[in-house]
PDB file of C-alpha atoms in Angstrom:
ATOM      1  CA  VAL A  40       4.122   8.227   0.327  1.00  0.00           C
ATOM      2  CA  ARG A  41       7.286   8.702  -1.741  1.00  0.00           C
ATOM      3  CA  VAL A  42       7.378   7.936  -5.470  1.00  0.00           C
ATOM      4  CA  PHE A  43       9.679   8.531  -8.420  1.00  0.00           C
ATOM      5  CA  GLY A  44       8.694   9.967 -11.781  1.00  0.00           C
ATOM      6  CA  LYS A  45      10.264  11.319 -14.965  1.00  0.00           C
ATOM      7  CA  LYS A  46      10.250  14.780 -16.489  1.00  0.00           C
ATOM      8  CA  PRO A  47       9.770  15.181 -20.273  1.00  0.00           C
ATOM      9  CA  THR A  48      13.575  15.454 -20.513  1.00  0.00           C
ATOM     10  CA  GLY A  49      13.933  12.019 -18.902  1.00  0.00           C
ATOM     11  CA  GLY A  50      15.266  13.429 -15.655  1.00  0.00           C
ATOM     12  CA  LYS A  51      14.282  11.637 -12.455  1.00  0.00           C
ATOM     13  CA  VAL A  52      12.082  13.401  -9.888  1.00  0.00           C
ATOM     14  CA  GLU A  53      11.384  12.284  -6.329  1.00  0.00           C
ATOM     15  CA  ILE A  54       7.889  13.189  -5.126  1.00  0.00           C
ATOM     16  CA  LEU A  55       6.798  13.122  -1.500  1.00  0.00           C
ATOM     17  CA  PHE A  56       3.013  13.430  -1.357  1.00  0.00           C
ATOM     18  CA  ILE A  57       2.072  15.355   1.776  1.00  0.00           C
ATOM     19  CA  GLN A  58      -1.634  16.087   1.707  1.00  0.00           C
ATOM     20  CA  SER A  59      -4.624  15.694  -0.574  1.00  0.00           C
ATOM     21  CA  HIS A  60      -6.552  18.940  -1.144  1.00  0.00           C
ATOM     22  CA  SER A  61      -9.112  17.357  -3.455  1.00  0.00           C
ATOM     23  CA  ARG A  62      -9.509  14.163  -5.448  1.00  0.00           C
ATOM     24  CA  ASP A  63      -7.056  15.326  -8.123  1.00  0.00           C
ATOM     25  CA  THR A  64      -4.964  17.909  -6.266  1.00  0.00           C
ATOM     26  CA  TRP A  65      -2.065  17.092  -3.957  1.00  0.00           C
ATOM     27  CA  GLU A  66       0.486  19.091  -2.016  1.00  0.00           C
ATOM     28  CA  ALA A  67       3.974  17.619  -2.335  1.00  0.00           C
ATOM     29  CA  LEU A  68       7.702  18.088  -2.035  1.00  0.00           C
ATOM     30  CA  LEU A  69       9.765  17.662  -5.199  1.00  0.00           C
ATOM     31  CA  ARG A  70      13.437  16.875  -5.510  1.00  0.00           C
ATOM     32  CA  PRO A  71      14.839  18.477  -7.562  1.00  0.00           C
ATOM     33  CA  ALA A  72      12.464  21.424  -7.882  1.00  0.00           C
ATOM     34  CA  VAL A  73      10.419  21.511 -11.080  1.00  0.00           C
ATOM     35  CA  ARG A  74       8.998  24.468 -12.996  1.00  0.00           C
ATOM     36  CA  GLU A  75       5.299  25.247 -13.020  1.00  0.00           C
ATOM     37  CA  GLY A  76       3.494  23.599 -15.913  1.00  0.00           C
ATOM     38  CA  THR A  77       5.862  20.616 -16.066  1.00  0.00           C
ATOM     39  CA  THR A  78       4.206  17.210 -16.360  1.00  0.00           C
ATOM     40  CA  ILE A  79       5.872  14.335 -14.535  1.00  0.00           C
ATOM     41  CA  SER A  80       5.156  10.818 -15.797  1.00  0.00           C
ATOM     42  CA  LEU A  81       4.533   8.139 -13.197  1.00  0.00           C
ATOM     43  CA  TRP A  82       3.245   4.660 -14.077  1.00  0.00           C
ATOM     44  CA  ASP A  83       0.273   2.896 -15.652  1.00  0.00           C
ATOM     45  CA  GLY A  84      -0.677   6.041 -17.578  1.00  0.00           C
ATOM     46  CA  MET A  85      -0.669   8.257 -14.489  1.00  0.00           C
ATOM     47  CA  SER A  86       1.039  11.649 -14.365  1.00  0.00           C
ATOM     48  CA  VAL A  87       1.102  14.807 -12.283  1.00  0.00           C
ATOM     49  CA  THR A  88       1.413  18.392 -13.475  1.00  0.00           C
ATOM     50  CA  VAL A  89       3.030  21.090 -11.363  1.00  0.00           C
ATOM     51  CA  VAL A  90       0.335  23.739 -10.882  1.00  0.00           C
ATOM     52  CA  ARG A  91       2.234  26.159  -8.672  1.00  0.00           C
ATOM     53  CA  LYS A  92       4.866  26.508  -6.003  1.00  0.00           C
ATOM     54  CA  THR A  93       3.669  27.537  -2.548  1.00  0.00           C
ATOM     55  CA  LYS A  94       5.355  29.933  -0.160  1.00  0.00           C
ATOM     56  CA  GLU A  95       6.522  26.971   1.936  1.00  0.00           C
ATOM     57  CA  ALA A  96       8.660  25.748  -0.988  1.00  0.00           C
ATOM     58  CA  ARG A  97       6.158  23.008  -1.710  1.00  0.00           C
ATOM     59  CA  PHE A  98       4.265  22.275  -4.891  1.00  0.00           C
ATOM     60  CA  MET A  99       0.616  21.826  -5.780  1.00  0.00           C
ATOM     61  CA  LEU A 100       0.196  18.947  -8.230  1.00  0.00           C
ATOM     62  CA  GLU A 101      -2.723  17.991 -10.438  1.00  0.00           C
ATOM     63  CA  VAL A 102      -3.184  14.270 -11.031  1.00  0.00           C
ATOM     64  CA  SER A 103      -4.135  12.936 -14.472  1.00  0.00           C
ATOM     65  CA  GLY A 104      -4.796   9.449 -15.798  1.00  0.00           C
ATOM     66  CA  THR A 105      -7.047   6.474 -15.352  1.00  0.00           C
ATOM     67  CA  GLY A 106      -7.144   4.106 -12.420  1.00  0.00           C
ATOM     68  CA  ARG A 107      -7.343   4.643  -8.681  1.00  0.00           C
ATOM     69  CA  PHE A 108      -4.504   7.014  -7.878  1.00  0.00           C
ATOM     70  CA  GLU A 109      -4.074   6.146  -4.190  1.00  0.00           C
ATOM     71  CA  GLU A 110      -3.964   2.413  -4.944  1.00  0.00           C
ATOM     72  CA  LEU A 111      -1.307   2.944  -7.615  1.00  0.00           C
ATOM     73  CA  VAL A 112       0.706   5.228  -5.338  1.00  0.00           C
ATOM     74  CA  HIS A 113       0.847   2.613  -2.626  1.00  0.00           C
ATOM     75  CA  LYS A 114       1.629  -0.111  -5.156  1.00  0.00           C
ATOM     76  CA  HIS A 115       4.563   1.739  -6.710  1.00  0.00           C
ATOM     77  CA  GLY A 116       5.553   4.064  -3.877  1.00  0.00           C
ATOM     78  CA  TYR A 117       7.897   3.754  -0.923  1.00  0.00           C
ATOM     79  CA  MET A 118       7.533   4.472   2.756  1.00  0.00           C
ATOM     80  CA  PRO A 119       8.594   8.063   3.527  1.00  0.00           C
ATOM     81  CA  LEU A 120      11.446   7.872   6.021  1.00  0.00           C
ATOM     82  CA  PRO A 121      13.162  10.534   8.147  1.00  0.00           C
ATOM     83  CA  PRO A 122      16.127  12.232   6.424  1.00  0.00           C
ATOM     84  CA  TYR A 123      18.643  10.485   8.681  1.00  0.00           C
ATOM     85  CA  ILE A 124      17.539   6.992   7.566  1.00  0.00           C
ATOM     86  CA  LYS A 125      19.409   6.295   4.351  1.00  0.00           C
ATOM     87  CA  ARG A 126      18.283   3.849   1.678  1.00  0.00           C
ATOM     88  CA  PRO A 127      20.906   4.147  -1.121  1.00  0.00           C
ATOM     89  CA  HIS A 128      19.398   1.237  -3.046  1.00  0.00           C
ATOM     90  CA  LEU A 129      15.624   0.897  -3.014  1.00  0.00           C
ATOM     91  CA  SER A 130      14.296  -2.575  -3.676  1.00  0.00           C
ATOM     92  CA  ALA A 131      11.276  -4.749  -3.034  1.00  0.00           C
ATOM     93  CA  GLN A 132      13.063  -6.059   0.061  1.00  0.00           C
ATOM     94  CA  THR A 133      13.779  -2.637   1.589  1.00  0.00           C
ATOM     95  CA  LYS A 134      10.234  -1.552   0.724  1.00  0.00           C
ATOM     96  CA  SER A 135       8.796  -4.578   2.512  1.00  0.00           C
ATOM     97  CA  THR A 136      11.099  -4.123   5.515  1.00  0.00           C
ATOM     98  CA  ASP A 137      10.244  -0.452   5.977  1.00  0.00           C
ATOM     99  CA  SER A 138       6.527  -1.033   5.407  1.00  0.00           C
ATOM    100  CA  ASN A 139       6.539  -3.605   8.204  1.00  0.00           C
ATOM    101  CA  MET A 140       8.970  -1.968  10.630  1.00  0.00           C
ATOM    102  CA  TYR A 141       8.076   1.703  10.176  1.00  0.00           C
ATOM    103  CA  GLN A 142       4.414   1.190  11.014  1.00  0.00           C
ATOM    104  CA  THR A 143       2.525   0.741  14.282  1.00  0.00           C
ATOM    105  CA  VAL A 144       0.450  -2.391  14.843  1.00  0.00           C
ATOM    106  CA  TYR A 145      -2.636  -0.228  15.384  1.00  0.00           C
ATOM    107  CA  ALA A 146      -2.329   2.000  12.285  1.00  0.00           C
ATOM    108  CA  LYS A 147      -5.630   2.236  10.393  1.00  0.00           C
ATOM    109  CA  HIS A 148      -5.862   5.468   8.385  1.00  0.00           C
ATOM    110  CA  ASN A 149      -3.765   7.034   5.643  1.00  0.00           C
ATOM    111  CA  GLY A 150      -2.562  10.594   6.126  1.00  0.00           C
ATOM    112  CA  SER A 151       0.647  10.746   8.171  1.00  0.00           C
ATOM    113  CA  ILE A 152       3.898  11.935   6.653  1.00  0.00           C
ATOM    114  CA  ALA A 153       5.723   9.608   9.063  1.00  0.00           C
ATOM    115  CA  ALA A 154       5.026   6.953  11.656  1.00  0.00           C
ATOM    116  CA  PRO A 155       4.332   8.053  15.242  1.00  0.00           C
ATOM    117  CA  THR A 156       7.541   6.295  16.231  1.00  0.00           C
ATOM    118  CA  ALA A 157       6.868   5.965  19.964  1.00  0.00           C
ATOM    119  CA  GLY A 158       4.134   3.536  18.977  1.00  0.00           C
ATOM    120  CA  LEU A 159       6.613   1.249  17.203  1.00  0.00           C
ATOM    121  CA  HIS A 160       7.578  -0.184  20.600  1.00  0.00           C
ATOM    122  CA  PHE A 161       4.093  -1.604  21.159  1.00  0.00           C
ATOM    123  CA  THR A 162       3.195  -5.076  19.953  1.00  0.00           C
ATOM    124  CA  THR A 163      -0.266  -6.603  19.892  1.00  0.00           C
ATOM    125  CA  SER A 164       0.693  -8.925  22.751  1.00  0.00           C
ATOM    126  CA  LEU A 165       1.981  -6.009  24.851  1.00  0.00           C
ATOM    127  CA  LEU A 166      -1.228  -4.053  24.326  1.00  0.00           C
ATOM    128  CA  ASP A 167      -3.277  -7.146  25.227  1.00  0.00           C
ATOM    129  CA  ALA A 168      -1.206  -7.634  28.388  1.00  0.00           C
ATOM    130  CA  LEU A 169      -1.821  -4.035  29.452  1.00  0.00           C
ATOM    131  CA  LYS A 170      -5.562  -4.398  28.924  1.00  0.00           C
ATOM    132  CA  GLN A 171      -5.612  -7.676  30.874  1.00  0.00           C
ATOM    133  CA  LYS A 172      -4.003  -5.848  33.787  1.00  0.00           C
ATOM    134  CA  GLY A 173      -6.818  -3.330  33.717  1.00  0.00           C
ATOM    135  CA  VAL A 174      -4.904  -0.507  32.044  1.00  0.00           C
ATOM    136  CA  PRO A 175      -7.314   1.506  29.876  1.00  0.00           C
ATOM    137  CA  VAL A 176      -5.876   1.920  26.376  1.00  0.00           C
ATOM    138  CA  VAL A 177      -7.553   4.357  24.003  1.00  0.00           C
ATOM    139  CA  GLU A 178      -6.723   5.240  20.423  1.00  0.00           C
ATOM    140  CA  ILE A 179      -6.954   8.615  18.756  1.00  0.00           C
ATOM    141  CA  MET A 180      -6.343   9.361  15.100  1.00  0.00           C
ATOM    142  CA  LEU A 181      -3.518  11.701  14.219  1.00  0.00           C
ATOM    143  CA  HIS A 182      -1.610  12.595  11.106  1.00  0.00           C
ATOM    144  CA  VAL A 183       2.043  13.270  11.797  1.00  0.00           C
ATOM    145  CA  GLY A 184       3.203  16.315   9.840  1.00  0.00           C
ATOM    146  CA  LEU A 185       6.509  17.475   8.398  1.00  0.00           C
ATOM    147  CA  GLY A 186       7.019  19.713  11.415  1.00  0.00           C
ATOM    148  CA  THR A 187       8.305  16.756  13.396  1.00  0.00           C
ATOM    149  CA  PHE A 188      11.457  16.846  11.206  1.00  0.00           C
ATOM    150  CA  LYS A 189      11.744  20.637  11.014  1.00  0.00           C
ATOM    151  CA  LYS A 190      14.799  22.031  12.767  1.00  0.00           C
ATOM    152  CA  ILE A 191      14.259  25.017  15.043  1.00  0.00           C
ATOM    153  CA  THR A 192      16.294  27.849  13.550  1.00  0.00           C
ATOM    154  CA  ALA A 193      14.818  30.811  15.435  1.00  0.00           C
ATOM    155  CA  PRO A 194      17.294  32.347  17.936  1.00  0.00           C
ATOM    156  CA  ASN A 195      14.505  32.258  20.522  1.00  0.00           C
ATOM    157  CA  ILE A 196      12.627  28.954  20.487  1.00  0.00           C
ATOM    158  CA  THR A 197       9.370  30.703  21.408  1.00  0.00           C
ATOM    159  CA  GLU A 198       9.443  32.255  17.923  1.00  0.00           C
ATOM    160  CA  HIS A 199       9.385  28.846  16.223  1.00  0.00           C
ATOM    161  CA  VAL A 200       6.253  28.233  14.158  1.00  0.00           C
ATOM    162  CA  MET A 201       4.858  24.699  14.129  1.00  0.00           C
ATOM    163  CA  GLU A 202       3.256  23.059  11.123  1.00  0.00           C
ATOM    164  CA  LYS A 203      -0.371  22.106  11.556  1.00  0.00           C
ATOM    165  CA  GLU A 204      -1.267  18.469  12.217  1.00  0.00           C
ATOM    166  CA  TYR A 205      -4.711  16.907  11.936  1.00  0.00           C
ATOM    167  CA  PHE A 206      -6.204  14.780  14.705  1.00  0.00           C
ATOM    168  CA  GLU A 207      -9.478  13.214  15.784  1.00  0.00           C
ATOM    169  CA  ILE A 208     -10.541  12.225  19.299  1.00  0.00           C
ATOM    170  CA  SER A 209     -13.631  10.033  19.477  1.00  0.00           C
ATOM    171  CA  SER A 210     -16.277  10.535  22.147  1.00  0.00           C
ATOM    172  CA  SER A 211     -15.433   7.141  23.671  1.00  0.00           C
ATOM    173  CA  ALA A 212     -11.718   8.002  23.841  1.00  0.00           C
ATOM    174  CA  ALA A 213     -12.447  11.362  25.480  1.00  0.00           C
ATOM    175  CA  ARG A 214     -14.841   9.676  27.912  1.00  0.00           C
ATOM    176  CA  THR A 215     -12.199   7.143  29.007  1.00  0.00           C
ATOM    177  CA  ILE A 216      -9.513   9.819  29.375  1.00  0.00           C
ATOM    178  CA  ASN A 217     -11.797  12.026  31.473  1.00  0.00           C
ATOM    179  CA  ALA A 218     -12.945   9.086  33.609  1.00  0.00           C
ATOM    180  CA  THR A 219      -9.313   8.159  34.281  1.00  0.00           C
ATOM    181  CA  ARG A 220      -8.567  11.754  35.280  1.00  0.00           C
ATOM    182  CA  HIS A 221     -11.657  11.829  37.533  1.00  0.00           C
ATOM    183  CA  GLN A 222     -10.435   8.656  39.264  1.00  0.00           C
ATOM    184  CA  GLU A 223      -7.018  10.298  39.770  1.00  0.00           C
ATOM    185  CA  GLY A 224      -5.357   7.985  37.274  1.00  0.00           C
ATOM    186  CA  ARG A 225      -2.410   9.013  35.133  1.00  0.00           C
ATOM    187  CA  ILE A 226      -2.699   9.937  31.470  1.00  0.00           C
ATOM    188  CA  ILE A 227       0.349   8.524  29.676  1.00  0.00           C
ATOM    189  CA  ALA A 228       0.627   9.711  26.089  1.00  0.00           C
ATOM    190  CA  VAL A 229       2.423   7.567  23.525  1.00  0.00           C
ATOM    191  CA  GLY A 230       4.284  10.001  21.303  1.00  0.00           C
ATOM    192  CA  THR A 231       4.668  13.754  21.055  1.00  0.00           C
ATOM    193  CA  THR A 232       1.945  14.124  18.425  1.00  0.00           C
ATOM    194  CA  THR A 233      -0.497  12.528  20.859  1.00  0.00           C
ATOM    195  CA  VAL A 234       0.496  15.118  23.453  1.00  0.00           C
ATOM    196  CA  ARG A 235      -0.146  17.936  20.983  1.00  0.00           C
ATOM    197  CA  ALA A 236      -3.574  16.534  20.120  1.00  0.00           C
ATOM    198  CA  LEU A 237      -4.636  16.113  23.755  1.00  0.00           C
ATOM    199  CA  GLU A 238      -3.255  19.446  24.937  1.00  0.00           C
ATOM    200  CA  SER A 239      -5.101  21.120  22.050  1.00  0.00           C
ATOM    201  CA  SER A 240      -8.391  19.582  23.208  1.00  0.00           C
ATOM    202  CA  VAL A 241      -8.311  20.212  26.959  1.00  0.00           C
ATOM    203  CA  ASP A 242      -9.846  23.035  28.972  1.00  0.00           C
ATOM    204  CA  GLU A 243      -8.430  24.703  32.082  1.00  0.00           C
ATOM    205  CA  SER A 244     -10.037  22.118  34.359  1.00  0.00           C
ATOM    206  CA  GLY A 245      -8.361  19.210  32.546  1.00  0.00           C
ATOM    207  CA  PHE A 246     -11.474  18.071  30.655  1.00  0.00           C
ATOM    208  CA  VAL A 247     -10.651  16.657  27.209  1.00  0.00           C
ATOM    209  CA  SER A 248     -13.224  17.243  24.474  1.00  0.00           C
ATOM    210  CA  SER A 249     -13.899  14.943  21.555  1.00  0.00           C
ATOM    211  CA  GLY A 250     -13.774  16.214  17.993  1.00  0.00           C
ATOM    212  CA  ASN A 251     -11.446  16.793  15.072  1.00  0.00           C
ATOM    213  CA  ALA A 252      -9.172  19.739  14.375  1.00  0.00           C
ATOM    214  CA  TRP A 253      -5.833  20.965  13.081  1.00  0.00           C
ATOM    215  CA  THR A 254      -3.332  22.029  15.714  1.00  0.00           C
ATOM    216  CA  ASP A 255      -0.204  24.146  15.482  1.00  0.00           C
ATOM    217  CA  ILE A 256       0.463  24.193  19.223  1.00  0.00           C
ATOM    218  CA  PHE A 257       4.157  24.463  20.091  1.00  0.00           C
ATOM    219  CA  ILE A 258       4.983  23.032  23.510  1.00  0.00           C
ATOM    220  CA  HIS A 259       8.164  24.445  25.013  1.00  0.00           C
ATOM    221  CA  PRO A 260       9.516  25.117  28.544  1.00  0.00           C
ATOM    222  CA  GLY A 261       6.991  27.110  30.543  1.00  0.00           C
ATOM    223  CA  PHE A 262       4.014  25.272  29.041  1.00  0.00           C
ATOM    224  CA  GLN A 263       1.381  24.130  31.544  1.00  0.00           C
ATOM    225  CA  PHE A 264       0.334  20.547  30.824  1.00  0.00           C
ATOM    226  CA  ARG A 265      -3.342  19.928  31.580  1.00  0.00           C
ATOM    227  CA  ALA A 266      -4.174  16.742  29.682  1.00  0.00           C
ATOM    228  CA  VAL A 267      -1.007  14.649  29.943  1.00  0.00           C
ATOM    229  CA  ASP A 268       0.919  13.444  33.002  1.00  0.00           C
ATOM    230  CA  SER A 269       3.616  11.321  31.379  1.00  0.00           C
ATOM    231  CA  LEU A 270       5.016  10.604  27.946  1.00  0.00           C
ATOM    232  CA  ILE A 271       6.509   7.589  26.199  1.00  0.00           C
ATOM    233  CA  THR A 272       8.774   8.841  23.437  1.00  0.00           C
ATOM    234  CA  ASN A 273      12.013   8.154  21.603  1.00  0.00           C
ATOM    235  CA  PHE A 274      15.306  10.018  21.934  1.00  0.00           C
ATOM    236  CA  HIS A 275      15.046  13.001  19.604  1.00  0.00           C
ATOM    237  CA  LEU A 276      17.342  15.334  17.719  1.00  0.00           C
ATOM    238  CA  PRO A 277      18.271  18.539  19.595  1.00  0.00           C
ATOM    239  CA  ARG A 278      16.703  21.765  18.296  1.00  0.00           C
ATOM    240  CA  HIS A 279      13.628  19.906  17.100  1.00  0.00           C
ATOM    241  CA  SER A 280      10.135  20.332  18.530  1.00  0.00           C
ATOM    242  CA  PRO A 281       9.823  16.818  20.065  1.00  0.00           C
ATOM    243  CA  PHE A 282      13.043  17.365  22.062  1.00  0.00           C
ATOM    244  CA  VAL A 283      11.793  20.756  23.232  1.00  0.00           C
ATOM    245  CA  MET A 284       8.453  19.246  24.277  1.00  0.00           C
ATOM    246  CA  VAL A 285      10.139  16.628  26.463  1.00  0.00           C
ATOM    247  CA  SER A 286      12.282  19.333  28.064  1.00  0.00           C
ATOM    248  CA  ALA A 287       9.066  21.201  28.882  1.00  0.00           C
ATOM    249  CA  LEU A 288       7.740  18.110  30.642  1.00  0.00           C
ATOM    250  CA  VAL A 289      10.786  17.000  32.654  1.00  0.00           C
ATOM    251  CA  GLY A 290      13.020  20.085  32.628  1.00  0.00           C
ATOM    252  CA  LEU A 291      16.020  20.773  30.400  1.00  0.00           C
ATOM    253  CA  GLU A 292      18.688  19.857  32.954  1.00  0.00           C
ATOM    254  CA  GLN A 293      16.966  16.576  33.789  1.00  0.00           C
ATOM    255  CA  LEU A 294      16.639  15.803  30.086  1.00  0.00           C
ATOM    256  CA  LYS A 295      20.360  16.428  29.599  1.00  0.00           C
ATOM    257  CA  LYS A 296      21.070  13.909  32.376  1.00  0.00           C
ATOM    258  CA  ILE A 297      18.775  11.403  30.688  1.00  0.00           C
ATOM    259  CA  TYR A 298      20.585  11.832  27.368  1.00  0.00           C
ATOM    260  CA  ARG A 299      24.009  11.509  28.977  1.00  0.00           C
ATOM    261  CA  GLU A 300      22.891   8.264  30.607  1.00  0.00           C
ATOM    262  CA  ALA A 301      21.444   7.022  27.312  1.00  0.00           C
ATOM    263  CA  ILE A 302      24.712   7.760  25.511  1.00  0.00           C
ATOM    264  CA  HIS A 303      26.726   6.057  28.250  1.00  0.00           C
ATOM    265  CA  GLU A 304      24.517   2.958  28.099  1.00  0.00           C
ATOM    266  CA  GLN A 305      24.568   3.014  24.278  1.00  0.00           C
ATOM    267  CA  TYR A 306      20.838   3.435  23.807  1.00  0.00           C
ATOM    268  CA  ARG A 307      19.698   3.812  20.223  1.00  0.00           C
ATOM    269  CA  PHE A 308      18.387   7.207  19.201  1.00  0.00           C
ATOM    270  CA  TYR A 309      15.717   8.513  16.801  1.00  0.00           C
ATOM    271  CA  SER A 310      12.963   6.691  14.904  1.00  0.00           C
ATOM    272  CA  TYR A 311      14.235   3.103  15.085  1.00  0.00           C
ATOM    273  CA  GLY A 312      15.755   3.683  18.510  1.00  0.00           C
ATOM    274  CA  ASP A 313      14.871   3.078  22.134  1.00  0.00           C
ATOM    275  CA  ALA A 314      12.168   4.799  24.147  1.00  0.00           C
ATOM    276  CA  MET A 315      11.969   6.650  27.433  1.00  0.00           C
ATOM    277  CA  LEU A 316       9.131   7.146  29.890  1.00  0.00           C
ATOM    278  CA  ALA A 317       9.130  10.806  30.883  1.00  0.00           C
ATOM    279  CA  LEU A 318       7.338  11.158  34.212  1.00  0.00           C
TER     280      LEU A 318
END
């Protein structure tokens, strides 16, 4: 979640909370950067103190004050949006709009830095219609990380290092996926983070195991998919890991053709854009 606080000088600070390391310790991004030891005032008596800066140019913050911190954060905070979605003037209306639009209908757990945007195309009625047609639909839990927005700067993409993302696959979800595979059905992943979770949990025979883990798998051309047959995903920014993953699945030249067609037909790109089914 994204919030705004004040330094002792009165200067405004934007805080993007990334991950909780304990009840009172959070990892966050700060804009502008703040010196270690600085206390940032929030609201309702809450504050955070900058403990240290990490090597990833992030900050460890210690929370102080009374009240339930997570409840106050969600009360006063704003939905974290991708850098290319601009909100010059934040208001209750824009907060409500983004909270409703930038969220899947099946979201249940806090923890993602962003919405798994491929899932934004699914409505409750669409999911019900799929189930009525006999299409097995399973849910896994995943926390989208900052790596989804990280541009690939390495000259050779194989040298790119992914950020870790947390996921959980229940025993019932794994059972349904494996049964579908056994019956020669197709596994269609909704979103690139789902692909990363499944491909991090599959063995050489294609068997998907249940469990929870952090994955830093980077899927690029040459990768052998074992868990996933097809992918529903949005149109992504070039030189970003989701784009590279799709090129690994369908081939770079085919993906270029798809993008040229999308541009010609004026499809919408990125988080609030249209989707493709990569077979």
